[in-house]
Short mmCIF file of C-alpha atoms in Angstrom, two decimals:
data_model
loop_
_atom_site.label_atom_id
_atom_site.label_comp_id
_atom_site.label_asym_id
_atom_site.label_seq_id
_atom_site.Cartn_x
_atom_site.Cartn_y
_atom_site.Cartn_z
CA UNK P 1 22.62 260.50 -72.54
CA UNK P 2 20.97 257.90 -74.73
CA UNK P 3 22.36 257.30 -78.20
CA UNK P 4 20.03 259.17 -80.55
CA UNK P 5 21.52 257.77 -83.75
CA UNK P 6 18.53 256.33 -85.63
CA UNK P 7 17.55 255.92 -89.26
CA UNK P 8 15.45 258.59 -90.94
CA UNK P 9 12.44 256.26 -91.17
CA UNK P 10 12.68 255.36 -87.50
CA UNK P 11 13.03 259.01 -86.57
CA UNK P 12 9.99 260.15 -88.58
CA UNK P 13 7.86 257.27 -87.29
CA UNK P 14 8.85 257.95 -83.70
CA UNK P 15 8.24 261.69 -83.98
CA UNK P 16 4.83 261.15 -85.62
CA UNK P 17 3.77 258.77 -82.85
CA UNK P 18 5.02 261.24 -80.23
CA UNK P 19 3.03 264.11 -81.75
CA UNK P 20 -0.17 262.05 -81.92
CA UNK P 21 0.34 260.99 -78.29
CA UNK P 22 0.73 264.63 -77.24
CA UNK P 23 -2.43 265.66 -79.08
CA UNK P 24 -4.47 262.92 -77.42
CA UNK P 25 -3.00 263.77 -74.02
CA UNK P 26 -3.93 267.43 -74.46
CA UNK P 27 -7.59 266.57 -75.05
CA UNK P 28 -7.55 264.26 -72.01
CA UNK P 29 -6.08 267.05 -69.86
CA UNK P 30 -8.82 269.43 -70.97
CA UNK P 31 -11.55 266.89 -70.21
CA UNK P 32 -9.86 266.12 -66.89
CA UNK P 33 -9.89 269.80 -65.91
CA UNK P 34 -13.62 269.97 -66.68
CA UNK P 35 -14.48 266.71 -64.89
CA UNK P 36 -12.42 267.66 -61.81
CA UNK P 37 -15.06 270.25 -60.99
CA UNK P 38 -17.54 267.41 -60.37
CA UNK P 39 -15.41 264.44 -59.31
CA UNK P 40 -12.48 264.00 -56.91
CA UNK P 41 -9.12 263.44 -58.55
CA UNK P 42 -8.80 259.96 -57.02
CA UNK P 43 -11.97 258.89 -58.87
CA UNK P 44 -10.67 260.32 -62.13
CA UNK P 45 -7.37 258.44 -61.83
CA UNK P 46 -9.08 255.22 -60.67
CA UNK P 47 -11.56 255.15 -63.57
CA UNK P 48 -8.80 256.09 -66.02
CA UNK P 49 -6.52 253.24 -64.98
CA UNK P 50 -9.40 250.82 -64.42
CA UNK P 51 -10.57 251.20 -68.02
CA UNK P 52 -7.01 251.00 -69.31
CA UNK P 53 -6.40 247.83 -67.29
CA UNK P 54 -9.49 246.19 -68.79
CA UNK P 55 -8.23 247.04 -72.29
CA UNK P 56 -4.83 245.54 -71.47
CA UNK P 57 -6.25 242.21 -70.21
CA UNK P 58 -7.20 240.53 -73.54
CA UNK P 59 -3.65 240.71 -74.90
CA UNK P 60 -2.22 239.12 -71.75
CA UNK P 61 -4.95 236.44 -71.67
CA UNK P 62 -4.22 235.47 -75.28
CA UNK P 63 -0.51 235.23 -74.53
CA UNK P 64 -1.03 233.11 -71.42
CA UNK P 65 0.24 233.37 -67.86
CA UNK P 66 3.78 232.82 -69.04
CA UNK P 67 3.72 236.26 -70.64
CA UNK P 68 3.63 237.81 -67.16
CA UNK P 69 7.03 236.48 -66.19
CA UNK P 70 9.53 239.30 -65.93
CA UNK P 71 13.12 239.67 -64.81
CA UNK P 72 12.65 243.36 -64.08
CA UNK P 73 9.90 243.63 -61.45
CA UNK P 74 11.61 246.54 -59.74
CA UNK P 75 11.68 248.58 -62.92
CA UNK P 76 7.99 247.88 -63.51
CA UNK P 77 7.25 249.16 -60.00
CA UNK P 78 9.29 252.32 -60.58
CA UNK P 79 7.51 252.93 -63.86
CA UNK P 80 4.10 252.32 -62.30
CA UNK P 81 4.67 254.55 -59.27
CA UNK P 82 6.22 257.40 -61.25
CA UNK P 83 3.54 257.35 -63.94
CA UNK P 84 0.69 257.18 -61.44
CA UNK P 85 2.18 260.02 -59.36
CA UNK P 86 2.58 262.09 -62.52
CA UNK P 87 -1.12 261.86 -63.39
CA UNK P 88 -2.40 262.24 -59.84
CA UNK P 89 -0.39 265.40 -59.21
CA UNK P 90 -1.19 266.76 -62.66
CA UNK P 91 -4.95 266.39 -62.20
CA UNK P 92 -4.73 267.97 -58.74
CA UNK P 93 -2.96 270.95 -60.26
CA UNK P 94 -5.42 271.13 -63.16
CA UNK P 95 -8.32 271.48 -60.76
CA UNK P 96 -6.87 274.75 -59.43
CA UNK P 97 -4.66 276.41 -62.09
CA UNK P 98 -4.95 277.06 -65.82
CA UNK P 99 -4.59 274.27 -68.36
CA UNK P 100 -1.63 275.89 -70.11
CA UNK P 101 0.32 276.54 -66.88
CA UNK P 102 -0.21 273.00 -65.56
CA UNK P 103 0.71 271.53 -68.94
CA UNK P 104 3.85 273.66 -69.33
CA UNK P 105 5.13 272.66 -65.90
CA UNK P 106 4.38 268.99 -66.56
CA UNK P 107 6.14 268.95 -69.92
CA UNK P 108 9.23 270.52 -68.40
CA UNK P 109 10.08 266.83 -67.83
CA UNK P 110 12.68 266.82 -70.68
CA UNK P 111 14.75 269.23 -68.61
CA UNK P 112 14.80 266.62 -65.85
CA UNK P 113 15.61 263.64 -68.07
CA UNK P 114 19.41 264.27 -68.12
CA UNK P 115 19.37 264.68 -64.34
CA UNK P 116 17.33 261.48 -63.89
CA UNK P 117 19.80 259.64 -66.16
CA UNK P 118 22.69 260.99 -64.09
CA UNK P 119 21.14 260.01 -60.76
CA UNK P 120 20.03 256.60 -62.05
CA UNK P 121 22.89 255.47 -64.30
CA UNK P 122 25.66 257.75 -63.01
CA UNK P 123 26.04 258.91 -66.61
CA UNK P 124 27.48 262.40 -66.55
CA UNK P 125 25.61 265.43 -67.85
CA UNK P 126 27.69 267.12 -70.54
CA UNK P 127 29.00 270.55 -69.60
CA UNK P 128 27.38 271.77 -72.82
CA UNK P 129 23.98 270.72 -71.47
CA UNK P 130 24.11 272.94 -68.40
CA UNK P 131 23.41 276.32 -70.10
CA UNK P 132 20.18 275.06 -71.77
CA UNK P 133 19.16 273.37 -68.52
CA UNK P 134 19.62 276.66 -66.68
CA UNK P 135 17.62 278.50 -69.37
CA UNK P 136 14.82 275.94 -69.11
CA UNK P 137 14.63 276.03 -65.34
CA UNK P 138 14.64 279.84 -65.44
CA UNK P 139 11.53 279.51 -67.58
CA UNK P 140 9.99 277.23 -64.96
CA UNK P 141 10.71 279.88 -62.31
CA UNK P 142 8.95 282.52 -64.43
CA UNK P 143 5.87 280.31 -64.72
CA UNK P 144 5.93 279.51 -61.00
CA UNK P 145 6.29 283.23 -60.15
CA UNK P 146 7.75 282.69 -56.66
CA UNK P 147 7.12 285.74 -54.52
CA UNK P 148 4.25 286.86 -56.75
CA UNK P 149 0.57 286.55 -55.93
CA UNK P 150 0.06 283.99 -58.70
CA UNK P 151 2.33 281.39 -57.10
CA UNK P 152 0.64 278.46 -55.33
CA UNK P 153 1.24 274.93 -54.10
CA UNK P 154 -0.73 273.74 -57.14
CA UNK P 155 2.06 275.01 -59.40
CA UNK P 156 4.55 272.98 -57.34
CA UNK P 157 2.37 269.88 -57.77
CA UNK P 158 2.41 270.37 -61.54
CA UNK P 159 6.20 270.63 -61.41
CA UNK P 160 6.46 267.46 -59.30
CA UNK P 161 4.31 265.71 -61.90
CA UNK P 162 7.07 266.56 -64.38
CA UNK P 163 9.59 264.70 -62.24
CA UNK P 164 7.32 261.65 -62.26
CA UNK P 165 6.97 262.03 -66.03
CA UNK P 166 10.77 262.16 -66.49
CA UNK P 167 11.31 258.99 -64.42
CA UNK P 168 8.51 257.29 -66.36
CA UNK P 169 10.10 258.25 -69.69
CA UNK P 170 13.49 256.85 -68.75
CA UNK P 171 12.13 253.67 -67.14
CA UNK P 172 9.87 252.99 -70.15
CA UNK P 173 12.84 253.25 -72.48
CA UNK P 174 14.76 250.78 -70.29
CA UNK P 175 11.85 248.33 -70.15
CA UNK P 176 11.42 248.41 -73.91
CA UNK P 177 14.90 246.92 -74.29
CA UNK P 178 13.75 243.56 -72.93
CA UNK P 179 10.00 243.57 -72.23
CA UNK P 180 7.08 243.26 -74.69
CA UNK P 181 4.59 246.11 -74.88
CA UNK P 182 1.61 244.15 -73.53
CA UNK P 183 3.54 243.15 -70.38
CA UNK P 184 4.72 246.73 -69.77
CA UNK P 185 1.21 248.12 -70.07
CA UNK P 186 -0.37 245.34 -67.99
CA UNK P 187 1.95 245.88 -65.04
CA UNK P 188 1.76 249.65 -65.33
CA UNK P 189 -2.04 249.72 -65.19
CA UNK P 190 -2.20 247.01 -62.50
CA UNK P 191 0.29 248.82 -60.25
CA UNK P 192 -1.50 252.13 -60.81
CA UNK P 193 -4.89 250.66 -59.88
CA UNK P 194 -3.43 249.13 -56.70
CA UNK P 195 -1.74 252.41 -55.72
CA UNK P 196 -4.83 254.52 -56.46
CA UNK P 197 -7.37 252.23 -54.75
CA UNK P 198 -6.74 253.42 -51.14
CA UNK P 199 -7.10 257.08 -52.20
CA UNK P 200 -10.26 256.24 -54.13
CA UNK P 201 -11.80 254.52 -51.10
CA UNK P 202 -10.75 257.31 -48.72
CA UNK P 203 -12.25 260.05 -50.88
CA UNK P 204 -15.13 258.01 -52.26
CA UNK P 205 -18.20 259.86 -53.39
CA UNK P 206 -20.90 258.91 -55.93
CA UNK P 207 -19.89 259.87 -59.47
CA UNK P 208 -22.52 262.06 -61.17
CA UNK P 209 -24.01 260.66 -64.38
CA UNK P 210 -22.93 263.83 -66.19
CA UNK P 211 -19.27 263.04 -65.42
CA UNK P 212 -19.23 259.52 -66.88
CA UNK P 213 -18.92 260.43 -70.60
CA UNK P 214 -15.81 262.46 -69.83
CA UNK P 215 -14.36 259.76 -67.58
CA UNK P 216 -14.94 257.03 -70.18
CA UNK P 217 -13.39 259.21 -72.87
CA UNK P 218 -10.34 259.78 -70.67
CA UNK P 219 -9.93 256.06 -69.93
CA UNK P 220 -10.20 254.97 -73.57
CA UNK P 221 -7.99 257.72 -74.98
CA UNK P 222 -5.40 257.34 -72.21
CA UNK P 223 -5.08 253.66 -73.09
CA UNK P 224 -4.60 254.48 -76.78
CA UNK P 225 -2.13 257.17 -75.80
CA UNK P 226 -0.13 254.74 -73.67
CA UNK P 227 0.01 252.20 -76.49
CA UNK P 228 1.44 254.92 -78.73
CA UNK P 229 3.68 256.28 -75.97
CA UNK P 230 5.19 252.86 -75.30
CA UNK P 231 5.61 252.23 -79.04
CA UNK P 232 7.54 255.47 -79.48
CA UNK P 233 10.56 254.04 -77.67
CA UNK P 234 10.90 251.25 -80.20
CA UNK P 235 11.93 253.92 -82.69
CA UNK P 236 13.57 256.77 -80.79
CA UNK P 237 15.04 257.43 -77.36
CA UNK P 238 13.51 259.40 -74.51
CA UNK P 239 16.00 262.20 -75.20
CA UNK P 240 14.79 262.55 -78.80
CA UNK P 241 11.05 262.24 -78.12
CA UNK P 242 11.02 264.47 -75.04
CA UNK P 243 10.93 267.89 -76.81
CA UNK P 244 7.84 266.85 -78.82
CA UNK P 245 5.94 267.11 -75.55
CA UNK P 246 6.24 270.89 -75.81
CA UNK P 247 3.57 270.81 -78.51
CA UNK P 248 1.22 270.06 -75.62
CA UNK P 249 1.68 273.70 -74.54
CA UNK P 250 0.46 274.87 -77.96
CA UNK P 251 -2.54 272.53 -77.97
CA UNK P 252 -3.39 273.35 -74.35
CA UNK P 253 -3.04 277.06 -74.96
CA UNK P 254 -5.54 276.89 -77.81
CA UNK P 255 -7.99 274.81 -75.75
CA UNK P 256 -7.54 277.11 -72.74
CA UNK P 257 -8.37 280.11 -74.89
CA UNK P 258 -11.30 278.54 -76.77
CA UNK P 259 -12.97 276.88 -73.76
CA UNK P 260 -11.99 278.93 -70.72
CA UNK P 261 -11.10 282.23 -72.42
CA UNK P 262 -7.76 282.18 -70.61
CA UNK P 263 -4.77 284.04 -72.07
CA UNK P 264 -1.39 283.56 -70.32
CA UNK P 265 0.23 286.66 -68.84
CA UNK P 266 3.57 288.03 -70.09
CA UNK P 267 5.70 286.25 -67.48
CA UNK P 268 4.09 282.91 -68.31
CA UNK P 269 4.60 283.43 -72.05
CA UNK P 270 8.25 284.34 -71.47
CA UNK P 271 8.63 281.28 -69.25
CA UNK P 272 7.15 279.06 -71.97
CA UNK P 273 9.69 280.39 -74.48
CA UNK P 274 12.58 279.75 -72.08
CA UNK P 275 11.44 276.23 -71.22
CA UNK P 276 10.98 275.26 -74.89
CA UNK P 277 14.34 276.74 -75.92
CA UNK P 278 16.10 275.07 -73.00
CA UNK P 279 14.50 271.69 -73.68
CA UNK P 280 15.33 271.73 -77.39
CA UNK P 281 18.92 272.88 -76.82
CA UNK P 282 19.50 270.05 -74.35
CA UNK P 283 19.30 267.68 -77.33
CA UNK P 284 21.93 269.61 -79.24
CA UNK P 285 24.48 269.21 -76.47
CA UNK P 286 27.00 266.42 -77.15
CA UNK P 287 26.93 263.43 -74.80
CA UNK P 288 29.45 263.21 -71.97
CA UNK P 289 32.41 261.00 -72.96
CA UNK P 290 32.32 257.59 -71.30
CA UNK P 291 34.27 257.34 -68.11
CA UNK P 292 33.34 260.81 -66.93
CA UNK P 293 30.75 261.45 -64.24
#
């Protein structure tokens, strides 16, 4: 796992940026759930990334065309595809299941980070990490409720969005080692727009005027959130910042209750507890000694 040895100032700055990012993301998710009742998900994602791309252009234009040169095009593509898939699947799930359930499944990404690191870098998962991983995934099972009437393909989509989130977290951390923030964001938004465009054209329908305020809010706030999200990894690793995402469950739960009067059932609440405990305990597990796989 990544080295999480950082100074106290770096740690506090990174954690504060992570928490603010999570809060902004929670409001975007709530607005996205509302807007998805009027607009197809492809339009939501297209407008979101289109606005973000426009915001990213001035920085690149000031820096000149030379700022677009990169030695890691493949990593940019991985980051773009994984991040775009994360949002697309998440919004699809949001349109059909509760905000808190979709959010919990999406932020189970920290449980997948050690596995992504293992598959990507062949860096072994410590034997001490397996018990918390099992606890966390048991929580995911409780939220999914397989075999129960509440289970649906939309829950699976939310879980798949977590996998995209985990890959995005790890690839962002890797890019931050050698790439400037403006280049990372430019390629991410550009790739996402290109990937989303065919879906947008296929499902095209006029966007109601009433949906535009929400869509514009999502685009602007998502851009700000990505600036913060990318900045986080200058201070702390993906392994350290990952558990902060669980605060999204708290924020989403409050919004779900206040706006949609939804209260999670007992199995979902128990699953939330298991996922949070598992995710936090993963950090407390010592890294696998080098040379082991």
